[in-house]
Amino acid sequence: MKLWLTIGALSGFLAVALGAFGSHGLAHRVPPEQITTFEIGVRYHMYHALALFAVAWLASREPGALVSTAGWTFVAGIVLFSGSLYFLGLTGSKALVLVTPLGGVAFLIGWLCLFAAGLKLPSA
């Protein structure tokens, strides 16, 4: 639980910092479409930082492989999906464009694992 809480908090911090940089630091430096791309990366980064708190909660109640896999695939998705959009937004280079869908698939796997882990919880 502590691991996921820590990673989630750090990830949320980074999402806010990168969002502020995108809003203030990129203005007048890159075209608007690159800022939009960067902001999409920030949005999904924050969604999945928050999802890591759900992973931390589930890990405290029902630790196991599904919960751990959800957490690590969310982390992988943040790095691959958001990271590739940050790169595209900053540079305009499409060198990592093929990485973005891999990050999206990682997010989907994470959500499916979280769903399956939730099904295993005892009924209230």
Short mmCIF file of C-alpha atoms in Angstrom, two decimals:
data_model
loop_
_atom_site.label_atom_id
_atom_site.label_comp_id
_atom_site.label_asym_id
_atom_site.label_seq_id
_atom_site.Cartn_x
_atom_site.Cartn_y
_atom_site.Cartn_z
CA MET A 1 0.00 0.00 0.00
CA LYS A 2 2.75 2.46 0.94
CA LEU A 3 4.48 1.93 -2.42
CA TRP A 4 1.36 2.80 -4.43
CA LEU A 5 0.46 5.75 -2.22
CA THR A 6 3.98 7.13 -2.61
CA ILE A 7 4.11 6.58 -6.37
CA GLY A 8 0.61 8.05 -6.76
CA ALA A 9 1.49 11.16 -4.76
CA LEU A 10 4.75 11.71 -6.66
CA SER A 11 2.97 11.14 -9.95
CA GLY A 12 0.25 13.64 -9.02
CA PHE A 13 2.90 16.19 -8.07
CA LEU A 14 4.65 15.70 -11.41
CA ALA A 15 1.37 15.98 -13.32
CA VAL A 16 0.59 19.32 -11.65
CA ALA A 17 4.13 20.61 -12.21
CA LEU A 18 4.11 19.53 -15.87
CA GLY A 19 0.64 21.01 -16.33
CA ALA A 20 1.85 24.35 -15.00
CA PHE A 21 4.90 24.19 -17.24
CA GLY A 22 2.70 23.38 -20.24
CA SER A 23 0.34 26.25 -19.51
CA HIS A 24 2.96 28.87 -18.74
CA GLY A 25 6.30 27.66 -20.03
CA LEU A 26 5.25 26.48 -23.48
CA ALA A 27 3.11 29.48 -24.41
CA HIS A 28 4.75 31.45 -27.24
CA ARG A 29 7.38 28.70 -27.63
CA VAL A 30 5.51 25.99 -29.51
CA PRO A 31 2.44 25.95 -31.77
CA PRO A 32 -0.98 25.62 -30.08
CA GLU A 33 -1.48 22.06 -31.34
CA GLN A 34 1.69 20.98 -29.53
CA ILE A 35 0.41 22.58 -26.31
CA THR A 36 -2.86 20.68 -26.77
CA THR A 37 -0.92 17.42 -27.19
CA PHE A 38 1.12 18.17 -24.06
CA GLU A 39 -2.07 18.92 -22.11
CA ILE A 40 -3.58 15.56 -23.14
CA GLY A 41 -0.48 13.89 -21.70
CA VAL A 42 -0.94 15.84 -18.45
CA ARG A 43 -4.64 14.94 -18.25
CA TYR A 44 -4.06 11.21 -18.60
CA HIS A 45 -1.07 11.42 -16.28
CA MET A 46 -3.28 12.93 -13.55
CA TYR A 47 -6.12 10.45 -14.13
CA HIS A 48 -3.71 7.61 -13.57
CA ALA A 49 -1.94 9.25 -10.64
CA LEU A 50 -5.37 9.22 -8.99
CA ALA A 51 -5.92 5.63 -10.12
CA LEU A 52 -2.78 4.71 -8.19
CA PHE A 53 -4.59 5.79 -5.02
CA ALA A 54 -7.29 3.24 -5.86
CA VAL A 55 -4.51 0.69 -6.26
CA ALA A 56 -3.13 1.69 -2.83
CA TRP A 57 -6.58 1.28 -1.27
CA LEU A 58 -7.13 -2.13 -2.89
CA ALA A 59 -3.63 -3.22 -1.90
CA SER A 60 -4.53 -2.48 1.72
CA ARG A 61 -7.67 -4.63 1.49
CA GLU A 62 -6.87 -7.39 -0.97
CA PRO A 63 -3.18 -7.40 -1.94
CA GLY A 64 -2.20 -9.65 -4.79
CA ALA A 65 -0.95 -10.01 -8.32
CA LEU A 66 -3.94 -8.27 -9.94
CA VAL A 67 -3.55 -5.17 -7.79
CA SER A 68 0.19 -5.06 -8.32
CA THR A 69 -0.20 -5.54 -12.07
CA ALA A 70 -2.75 -2.71 -12.17
CA GLY A 71 -0.30 -0.40 -10.42
CA TRP A 72 2.67 -1.23 -12.59
CA THR A 73 0.68 -1.00 -15.83
CA PHE A 74 -0.63 2.42 -14.76
CA VAL A 75 2.98 3.49 -14.16
CA ALA A 76 4.00 2.06 -17.54
CA GLY A 77 1.08 3.85 -19.19
CA ILE A 78 2.08 7.16 -17.64
CA VAL A 79 5.65 6.76 -18.86
CA LEU A 80 4.75 5.52 -22.35
CA PHE A 81 1.51 7.35 -23.15
CA SER A 82 1.98 10.63 -21.31
CA GLY A 83 5.74 10.60 -21.79
CA SER A 84 5.45 10.24 -25.56
CA LEU A 85 2.87 13.06 -25.67
CA TYR A 86 5.15 15.26 -23.56
CA PHE A 87 7.95 14.57 -26.02
CA LEU A 88 5.73 15.34 -29.02
CA GLY A 89 4.39 18.49 -27.36
CA LEU A 90 7.86 19.76 -26.49
CA THR A 91 9.68 18.89 -29.70
CA GLY A 92 7.08 18.40 -32.42
CA SER A 93 8.96 15.20 -33.29
CA LYS A 94 6.87 12.11 -34.01
CA ALA A 95 9.80 9.80 -33.23
CA LEU A 96 7.89 8.20 -30.32
CA VAL A 97 4.44 8.16 -31.93
CA LEU A 98 4.36 4.35 -31.99
CA VAL A 99 4.94 4.25 -28.22
CA THR A 100 1.75 6.18 -27.42
CA PRO A 101 -0.69 3.32 -28.19
CA LEU A 102 1.42 0.94 -26.09
CA GLY A 103 0.88 3.27 -23.16
CA GLY A 104 -2.84 3.32 -23.90
CA VAL A 105 -2.92 -0.48 -23.88
CA ALA A 106 -1.06 -0.45 -20.55
CA PHE A 107 -3.75 1.86 -19.12
CA LEU A 108 -6.48 -0.50 -20.36
CA ILE A 109 -4.76 -3.53 -18.85
CA GLY A 110 -4.44 -1.67 -15.56
CA TRP A 111 -8.15 -0.85 -15.48
CA LEU A 112 -9.08 -4.46 -16.29
CA CYS A 113 -6.83 -5.70 -13.49
CA LEU A 114 -8.36 -3.18 -11.09
CA PHE A 115 -11.83 -4.36 -12.15
CA ALA A 116 -10.91 -8.01 -11.62
CA ALA A 117 -9.32 -7.26 -8.25
CA GLY A 118 -12.47 -5.39 -7.20
CA LEU A 119 -14.60 -8.40 -8.08
CA LYS A 120 -12.54 -10.47 -5.65
CA LEU A 121 -13.37 -8.21 -2.70
CA PRO A 122 -15.78 -9.71 -0.19
CA SER A 123 -19.34 -8.40 -0.35
CA ALA A 124 -20.28 -5.88 2.32
#
